[in-house]
Coordinates of C-alpha atoms and ligand atoms in Angstrom, one line a residue:
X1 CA 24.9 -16.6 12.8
X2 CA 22.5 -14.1 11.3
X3 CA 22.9 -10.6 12.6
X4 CA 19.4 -8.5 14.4
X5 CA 18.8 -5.5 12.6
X6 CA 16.4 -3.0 14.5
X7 CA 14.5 -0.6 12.3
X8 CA 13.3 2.4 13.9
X9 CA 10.9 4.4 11.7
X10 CA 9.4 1.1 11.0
X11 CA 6.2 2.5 9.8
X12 CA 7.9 5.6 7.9
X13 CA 8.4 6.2 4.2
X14 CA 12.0 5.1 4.3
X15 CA 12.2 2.1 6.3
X16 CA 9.4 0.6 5.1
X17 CA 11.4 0.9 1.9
X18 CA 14.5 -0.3 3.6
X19 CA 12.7 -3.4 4.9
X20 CA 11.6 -4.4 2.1
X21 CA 14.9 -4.1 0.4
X22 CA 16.2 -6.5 3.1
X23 CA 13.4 -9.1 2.6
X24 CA 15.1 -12.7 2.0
X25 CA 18.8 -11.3 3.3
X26 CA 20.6 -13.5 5.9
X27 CA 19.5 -10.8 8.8
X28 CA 17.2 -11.1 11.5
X29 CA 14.6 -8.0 11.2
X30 CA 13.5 -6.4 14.3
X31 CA 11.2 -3.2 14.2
X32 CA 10.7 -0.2 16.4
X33 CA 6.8 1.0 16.3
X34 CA 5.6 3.1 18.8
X35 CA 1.6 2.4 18.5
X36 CA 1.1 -1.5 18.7
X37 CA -2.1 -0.8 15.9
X38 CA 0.6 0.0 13.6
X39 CA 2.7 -3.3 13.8
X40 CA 1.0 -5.4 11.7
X41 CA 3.3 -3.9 8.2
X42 CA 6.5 -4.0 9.5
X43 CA 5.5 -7.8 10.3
X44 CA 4.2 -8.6 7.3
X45 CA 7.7 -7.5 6.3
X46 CA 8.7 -10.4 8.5
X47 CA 9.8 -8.1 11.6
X48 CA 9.5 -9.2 15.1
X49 CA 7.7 -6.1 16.2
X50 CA 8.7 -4.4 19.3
X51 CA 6.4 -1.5 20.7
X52 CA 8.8 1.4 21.9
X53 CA 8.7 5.9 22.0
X54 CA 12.1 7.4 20.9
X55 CA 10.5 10.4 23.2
X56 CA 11.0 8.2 25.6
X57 CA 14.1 6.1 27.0
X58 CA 12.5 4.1 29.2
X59 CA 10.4 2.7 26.6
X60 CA 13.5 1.2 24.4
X61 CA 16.0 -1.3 26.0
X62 CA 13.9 -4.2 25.1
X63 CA 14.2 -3.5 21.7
X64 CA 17.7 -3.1 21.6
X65 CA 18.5 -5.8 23.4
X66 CA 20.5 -8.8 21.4
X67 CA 20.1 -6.1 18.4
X68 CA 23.6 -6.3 16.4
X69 CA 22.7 -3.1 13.9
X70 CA 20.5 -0.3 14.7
X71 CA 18.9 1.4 11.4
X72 CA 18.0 4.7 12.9
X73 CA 16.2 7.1 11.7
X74 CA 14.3 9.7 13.7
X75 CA 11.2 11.8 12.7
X76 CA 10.9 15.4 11.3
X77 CA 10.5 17.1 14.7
X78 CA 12.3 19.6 16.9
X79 CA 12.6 16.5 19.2
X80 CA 15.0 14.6 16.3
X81 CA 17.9 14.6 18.8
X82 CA 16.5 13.7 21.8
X83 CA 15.1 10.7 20.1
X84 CA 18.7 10.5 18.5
X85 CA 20.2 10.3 21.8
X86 CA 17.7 8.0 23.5
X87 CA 18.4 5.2 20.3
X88 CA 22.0 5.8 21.3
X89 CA 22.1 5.2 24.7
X90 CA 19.6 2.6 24.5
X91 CA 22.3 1.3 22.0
X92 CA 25.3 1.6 24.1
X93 CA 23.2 -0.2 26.8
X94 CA 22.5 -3.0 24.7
X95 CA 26.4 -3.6 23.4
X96 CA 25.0 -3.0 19.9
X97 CA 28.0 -2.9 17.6
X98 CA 26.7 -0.7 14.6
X99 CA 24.2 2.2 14.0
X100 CA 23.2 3.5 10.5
X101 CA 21.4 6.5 10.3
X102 CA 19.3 8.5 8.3
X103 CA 20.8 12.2 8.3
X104 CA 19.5 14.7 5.2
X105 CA 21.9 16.3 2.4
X106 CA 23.9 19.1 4.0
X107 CA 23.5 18.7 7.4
X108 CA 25.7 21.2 9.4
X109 CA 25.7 23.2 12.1
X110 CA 25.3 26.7 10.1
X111 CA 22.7 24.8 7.3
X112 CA 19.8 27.2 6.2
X113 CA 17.3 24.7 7.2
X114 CA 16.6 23.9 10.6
X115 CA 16.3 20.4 9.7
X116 CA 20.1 20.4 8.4
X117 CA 21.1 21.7 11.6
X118 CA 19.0 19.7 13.9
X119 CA 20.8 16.5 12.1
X120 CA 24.4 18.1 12.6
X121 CA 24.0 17.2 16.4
X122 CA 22.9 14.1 15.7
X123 CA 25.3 13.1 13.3
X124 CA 28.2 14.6 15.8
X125 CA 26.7 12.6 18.0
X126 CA 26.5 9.5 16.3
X127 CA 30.2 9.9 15.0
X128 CA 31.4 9.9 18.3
X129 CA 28.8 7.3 19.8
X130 CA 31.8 4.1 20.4
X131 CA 29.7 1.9 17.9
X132 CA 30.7 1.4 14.4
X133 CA 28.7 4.2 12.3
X134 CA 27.9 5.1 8.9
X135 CA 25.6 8.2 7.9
X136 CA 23.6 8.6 4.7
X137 CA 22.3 12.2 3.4
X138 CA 19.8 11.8 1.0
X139 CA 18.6 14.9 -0.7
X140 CA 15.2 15.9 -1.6
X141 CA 13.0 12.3 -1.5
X142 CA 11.2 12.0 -5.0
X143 CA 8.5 10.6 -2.9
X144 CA 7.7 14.5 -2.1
X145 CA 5.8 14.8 -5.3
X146 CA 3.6 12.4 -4.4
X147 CA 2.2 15.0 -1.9
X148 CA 1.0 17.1 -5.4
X149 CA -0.7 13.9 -7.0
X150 CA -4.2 15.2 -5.9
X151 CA -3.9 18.2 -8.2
X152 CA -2.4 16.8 -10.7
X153 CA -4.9 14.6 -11.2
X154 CA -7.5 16.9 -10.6
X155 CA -6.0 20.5 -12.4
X156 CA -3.3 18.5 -14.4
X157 CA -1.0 21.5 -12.8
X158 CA 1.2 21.8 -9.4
X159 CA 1.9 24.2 -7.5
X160 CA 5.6 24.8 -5.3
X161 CA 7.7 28.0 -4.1
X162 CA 10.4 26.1 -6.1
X163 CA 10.6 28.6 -8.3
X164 CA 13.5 27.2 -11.3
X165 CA 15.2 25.1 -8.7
X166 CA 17.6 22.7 -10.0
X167 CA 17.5 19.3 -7.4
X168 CA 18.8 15.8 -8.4
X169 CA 15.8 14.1 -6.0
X170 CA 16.3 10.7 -4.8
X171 CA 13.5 7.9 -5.0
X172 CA 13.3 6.6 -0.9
X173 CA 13.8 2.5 -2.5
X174 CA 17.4 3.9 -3.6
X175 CA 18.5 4.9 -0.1
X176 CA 16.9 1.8 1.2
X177 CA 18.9 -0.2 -1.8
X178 CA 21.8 1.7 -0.3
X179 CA 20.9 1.3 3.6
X180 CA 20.6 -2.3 2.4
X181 CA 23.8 -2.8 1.0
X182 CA 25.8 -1.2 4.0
X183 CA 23.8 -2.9 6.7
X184 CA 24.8 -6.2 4.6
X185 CA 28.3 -5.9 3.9
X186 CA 31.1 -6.2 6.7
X187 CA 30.0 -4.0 9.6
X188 CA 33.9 -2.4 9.2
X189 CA 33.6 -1.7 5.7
X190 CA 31.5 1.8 5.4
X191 CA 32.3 2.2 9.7
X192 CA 33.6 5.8 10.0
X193 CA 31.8 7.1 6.2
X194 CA 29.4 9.4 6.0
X195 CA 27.2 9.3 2.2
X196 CA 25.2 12.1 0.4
X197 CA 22.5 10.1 -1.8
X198 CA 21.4 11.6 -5.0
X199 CA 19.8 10.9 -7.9
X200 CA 21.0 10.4 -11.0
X201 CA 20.1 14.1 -13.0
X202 CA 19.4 17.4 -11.6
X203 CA 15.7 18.3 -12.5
X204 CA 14.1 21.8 -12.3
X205 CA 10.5 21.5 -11.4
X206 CA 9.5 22.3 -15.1
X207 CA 11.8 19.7 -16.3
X208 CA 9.8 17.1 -13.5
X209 CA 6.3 18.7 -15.2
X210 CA 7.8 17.8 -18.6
X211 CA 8.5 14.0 -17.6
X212 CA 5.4 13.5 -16.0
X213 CA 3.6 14.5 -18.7
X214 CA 5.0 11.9 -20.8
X215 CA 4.3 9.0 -19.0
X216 CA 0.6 10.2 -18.4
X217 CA 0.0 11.4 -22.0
X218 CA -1.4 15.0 -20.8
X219 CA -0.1 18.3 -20.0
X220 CA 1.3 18.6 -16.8
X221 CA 2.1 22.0 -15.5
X222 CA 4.0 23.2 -12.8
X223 CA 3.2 26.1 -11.3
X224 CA 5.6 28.1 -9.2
X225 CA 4.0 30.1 -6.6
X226 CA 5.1 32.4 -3.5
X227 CA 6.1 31.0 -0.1
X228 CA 3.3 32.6 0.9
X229 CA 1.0 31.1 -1.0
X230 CA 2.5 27.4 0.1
X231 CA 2.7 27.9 3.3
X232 CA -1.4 29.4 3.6
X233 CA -1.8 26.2 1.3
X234 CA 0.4 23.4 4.1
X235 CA -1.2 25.6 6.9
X236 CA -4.9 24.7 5.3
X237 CA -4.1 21.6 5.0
X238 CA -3.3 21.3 8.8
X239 CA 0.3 20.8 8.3
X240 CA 2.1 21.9 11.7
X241 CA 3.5 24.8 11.6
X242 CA 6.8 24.1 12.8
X243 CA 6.9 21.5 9.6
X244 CA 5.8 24.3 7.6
X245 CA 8.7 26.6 8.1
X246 CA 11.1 23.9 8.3
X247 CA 9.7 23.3 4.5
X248 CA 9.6 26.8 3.7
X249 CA 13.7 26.9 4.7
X250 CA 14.6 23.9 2.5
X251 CA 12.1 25.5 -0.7
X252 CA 14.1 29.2 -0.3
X253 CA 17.7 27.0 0.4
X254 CA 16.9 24.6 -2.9
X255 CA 16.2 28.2 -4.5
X256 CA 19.2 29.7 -4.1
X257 CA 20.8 26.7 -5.4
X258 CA 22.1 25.0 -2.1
X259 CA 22.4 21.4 -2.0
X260 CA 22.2 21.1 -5.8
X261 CA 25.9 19.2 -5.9
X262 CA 27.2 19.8 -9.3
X263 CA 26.7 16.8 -11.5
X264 CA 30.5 15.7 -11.4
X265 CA 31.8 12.4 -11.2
X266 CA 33.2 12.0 -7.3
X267 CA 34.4 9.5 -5.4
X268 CA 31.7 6.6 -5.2
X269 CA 30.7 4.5 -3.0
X270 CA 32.5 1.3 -4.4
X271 CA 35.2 3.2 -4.4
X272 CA 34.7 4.3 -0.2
X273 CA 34.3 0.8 0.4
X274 CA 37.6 0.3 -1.2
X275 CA 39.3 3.0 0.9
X276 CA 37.8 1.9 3.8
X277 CA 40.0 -0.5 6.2
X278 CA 38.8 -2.8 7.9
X279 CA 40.1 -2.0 11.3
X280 CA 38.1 -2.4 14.5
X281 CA 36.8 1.5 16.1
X282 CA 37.5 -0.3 19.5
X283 CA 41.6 0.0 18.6
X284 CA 41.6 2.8 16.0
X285 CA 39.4 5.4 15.9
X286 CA 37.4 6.2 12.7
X287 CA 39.4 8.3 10.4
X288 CA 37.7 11.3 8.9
X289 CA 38.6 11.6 4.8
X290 CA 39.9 14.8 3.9
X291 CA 37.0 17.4 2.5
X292 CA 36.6 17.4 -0.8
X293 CA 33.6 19.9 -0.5
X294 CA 32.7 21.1 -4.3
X295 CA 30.0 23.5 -2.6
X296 CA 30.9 25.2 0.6
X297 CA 27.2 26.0 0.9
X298 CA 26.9 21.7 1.5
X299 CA 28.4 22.3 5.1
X300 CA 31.4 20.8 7.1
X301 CA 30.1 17.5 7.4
X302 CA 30.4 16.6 3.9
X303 CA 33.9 14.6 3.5
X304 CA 35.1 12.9 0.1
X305 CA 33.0 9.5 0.0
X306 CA 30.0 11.5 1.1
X307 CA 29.8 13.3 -2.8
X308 CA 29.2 9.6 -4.3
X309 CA 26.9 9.6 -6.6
X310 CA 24.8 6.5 -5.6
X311 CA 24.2 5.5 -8.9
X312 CA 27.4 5.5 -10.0
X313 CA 28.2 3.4 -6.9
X314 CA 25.9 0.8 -6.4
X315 CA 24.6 -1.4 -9.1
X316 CA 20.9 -0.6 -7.8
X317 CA 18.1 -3.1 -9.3
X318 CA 15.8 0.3 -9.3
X319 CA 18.0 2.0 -12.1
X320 CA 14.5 2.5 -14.2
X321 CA 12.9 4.2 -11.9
X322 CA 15.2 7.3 -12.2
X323 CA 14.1 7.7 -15.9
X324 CA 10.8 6.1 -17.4
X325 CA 9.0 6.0 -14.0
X326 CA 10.8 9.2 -12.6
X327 CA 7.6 10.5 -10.2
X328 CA 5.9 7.0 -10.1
X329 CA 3.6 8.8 -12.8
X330 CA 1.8 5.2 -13.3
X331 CA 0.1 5.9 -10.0
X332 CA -0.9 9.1 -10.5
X333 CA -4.2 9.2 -12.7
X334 CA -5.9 6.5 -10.1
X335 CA -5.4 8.9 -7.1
X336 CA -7.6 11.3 -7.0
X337 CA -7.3 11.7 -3.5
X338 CA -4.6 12.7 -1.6
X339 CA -3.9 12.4 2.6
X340 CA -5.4 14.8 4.3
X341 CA -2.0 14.6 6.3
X342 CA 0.0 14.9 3.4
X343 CA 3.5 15.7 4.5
X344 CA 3.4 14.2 7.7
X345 CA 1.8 10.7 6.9
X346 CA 2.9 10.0 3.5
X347 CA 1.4 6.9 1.6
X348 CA 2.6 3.9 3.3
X349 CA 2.9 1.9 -0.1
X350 CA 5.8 3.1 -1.2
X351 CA 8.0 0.8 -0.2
X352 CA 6.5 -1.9 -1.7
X353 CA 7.0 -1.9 -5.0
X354 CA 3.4 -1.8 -6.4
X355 CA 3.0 2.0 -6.4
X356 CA 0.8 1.5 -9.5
X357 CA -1.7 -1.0 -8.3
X358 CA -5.1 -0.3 -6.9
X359 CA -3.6 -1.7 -3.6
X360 CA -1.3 1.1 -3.6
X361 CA -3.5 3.5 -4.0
X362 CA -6.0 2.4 -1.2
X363 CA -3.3 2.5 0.8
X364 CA -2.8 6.4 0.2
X365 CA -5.9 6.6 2.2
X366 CA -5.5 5.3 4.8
X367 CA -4.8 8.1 6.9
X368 CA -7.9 10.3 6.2
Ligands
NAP401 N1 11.5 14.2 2.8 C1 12.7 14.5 2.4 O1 12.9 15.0 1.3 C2 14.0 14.1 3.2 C3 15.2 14.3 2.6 C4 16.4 14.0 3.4 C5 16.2 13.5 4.7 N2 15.0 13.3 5.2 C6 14.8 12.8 6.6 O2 14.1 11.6 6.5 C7 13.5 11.4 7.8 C8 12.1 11.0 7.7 O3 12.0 9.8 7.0 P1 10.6 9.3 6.4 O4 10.1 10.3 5.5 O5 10.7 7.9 6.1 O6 9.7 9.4 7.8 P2 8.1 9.2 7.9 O7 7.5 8.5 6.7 O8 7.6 10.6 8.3 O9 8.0 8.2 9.1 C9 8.5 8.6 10.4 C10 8.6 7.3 11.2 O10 9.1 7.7 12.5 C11 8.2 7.1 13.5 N3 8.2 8.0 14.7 C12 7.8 9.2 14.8 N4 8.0 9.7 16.1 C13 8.4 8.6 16.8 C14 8.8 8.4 18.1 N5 8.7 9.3 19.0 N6 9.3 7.2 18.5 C15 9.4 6.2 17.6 N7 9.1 6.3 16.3 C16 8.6 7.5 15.9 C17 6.9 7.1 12.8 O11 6.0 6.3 13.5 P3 4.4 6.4 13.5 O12 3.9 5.5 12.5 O13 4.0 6.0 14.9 O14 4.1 7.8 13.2 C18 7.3 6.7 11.4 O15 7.5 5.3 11.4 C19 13.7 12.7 8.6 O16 14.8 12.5 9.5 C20 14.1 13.7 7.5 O17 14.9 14.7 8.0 C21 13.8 13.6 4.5

């Protein structure tokens, strides 16, 4: 019988992504929204739609209930593990048997960013929650540049206290592709793993200039400015300021060159799956694999399978995107608008594929 999935986030950058990835797999798709207005993507997506607060435990048992796996993923807020631990008690309550979560590259109880920390308790937590588990760390989304595809369009130029930062950016439609493939392969397989994403090449922010000026046929600059300077920009743009700092930490972390794994070949994913018995976490408790931590600065969480190189490991359909259409560049000369929102309510089309339609680019609007 086909297995529930419940995808929190539903109306998010990343599970959007994710439930599109899942669209015509043997899984029955169940989403968390928390406004009803919003339901009507995620159903599109084919998702029974259920109407629930991670703020708020009361709200959730419905959702879980009859739910096999639980894709969570929990906003950018100081709140991230309270919601954590509401989806995992609403879990436990349900008898779901597997959660999947959505942690961020380097997440550790002494991280530079309060966002890395933040997801060390919920990552502790989930590790220990009695359900099968399996945590994915993506670094820096490649999506983020979408947030500077107002000025580029408009000044050909972007600005970011990125100074020569070196960051091997993911696209979100490769940690769905990934999110896919675990929630659809034996719930024992990736139980007890915990997987940093990554793209494929470590970029500096000149090198990202470089490539999107090649797919758009103009100069592109990237300017690097101060972390003053960004943060009176996010703060103008109404960005709260608790997000602001929590961006600032990641741009002066990313600076000093945390996070940027070295390029190596590691073990992949195939090769976790391998490794990974398939015993039941009722009897035997999940195993943690013995560090292998190339970069100390990573944090304590980060355990052999967990330096995978996605691509290396999964045989994703999106390979191209990494290269040719590395910022979704096709997109960016019809934008000439951006969310007022920006970092907080990115463009919902991402997901889908058809980032360099008109469609798409409505749909970037839809928040002002
Ligand atoms: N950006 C990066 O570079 C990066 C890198 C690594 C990891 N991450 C992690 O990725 C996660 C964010 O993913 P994303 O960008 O896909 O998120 P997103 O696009 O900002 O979407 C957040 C989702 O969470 C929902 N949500 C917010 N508060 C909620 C609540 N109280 N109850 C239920 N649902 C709630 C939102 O619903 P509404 O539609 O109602 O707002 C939305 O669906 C964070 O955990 C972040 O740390 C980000």
């Amino acid at each position: 019988m086909s297995r529930t999935v419940l995808i929190t986030g539903a109306t998010g950058t990343v599970s959007t992504a994710l439930m599109n990835a899942l669209e015509g797999a043997d899984v029955r798709l169940r989403a968390l929204v928390r406004d009803k207005s919003r339901a009507d993507g995620p159903r599109e997506q084919g998702a029974e739609v259920f109407v629930g607060d991670l703020d708020d435990p009361r709200s959730l048992p419905p959702a879980f209930e009859g739910v096999q796996d639980v894709w969570l993923l929990t906003p950018n807020s100081p709140r991230a593990p309270e919601n954590n631990m509401n989806a995992v008690w609403a879990a436990r309550q349900a008898g779901v048997e597997r959660i999947v979560r959505l942690s961020a590259v380097g997440a550790a109880h002494d991280a530079p960013n309060r966002s890395g920390r933040l997801h060390a308790l919920s990552d502790r937590e989930t590790e220990r929650c009695g359900m099968r588990w399996t945590i994915l760390r993506p670094l820096w989304f490649m999506q983020n540049l979408l947030n500077e595809a107002g000025d580029i369009a408009a000044t050909g130029s972007f600005s970011l206290n990125m100074a020569s930062a070196r960051l091997s950016m993911i696209d979100v439609r490769d940690i769905a592709a990934c999110a896919a493939r675990v929630l659809l392969d034996d719930p024992d397989r990736h139980h007890g793993r915990t997987y940093t994403l990554t793209g494929p090449r470590s970029l500096t922010f000149d090198e990202v200039a470089g490539q999107l000026g090649l797919a758009l046929g103009r100069p592109v600059t990237y300017l690097p400015v101060s972390d003053d300077a960004k943060r009176r920009a996010l703060l103008g743009y109404g960005v709260p300021r608790w997000i602001v700092d929590m961006v600032e930490e990641y741009a002066q972390a990313y600076v000093s060159g945390w996070g940027t794994s070295p390029p190596t070949r590691s073990p992949t994913f195939s090769a976790a799956r391998r490794a990974t018995s398939p015993t039941s976490p009722a009897t035997t408790p999940p195993r943690s694999p013995r560090p292998t931590v190339a970069d100390p600065r990573l944090g304590d969480g980060v355990s052999g399978p967990s330096r995978s190189r996605f691509r290396e490991g999964i045989e994703c359909s999106c390979a191209s995107v990494h290269t040719s259409a590395h910022v979704q560049s096709a997109h960016l000369p019809a934008c000439r608008h951006t969310c007022r929102n920006r970092l907080l309510r990115r463009p919902r089309h991402l997901g889908s594929g058809r980032v360099d339609a008109g469609e798409g680019c409505r749909a970037v609007h839809l928040h002002r």
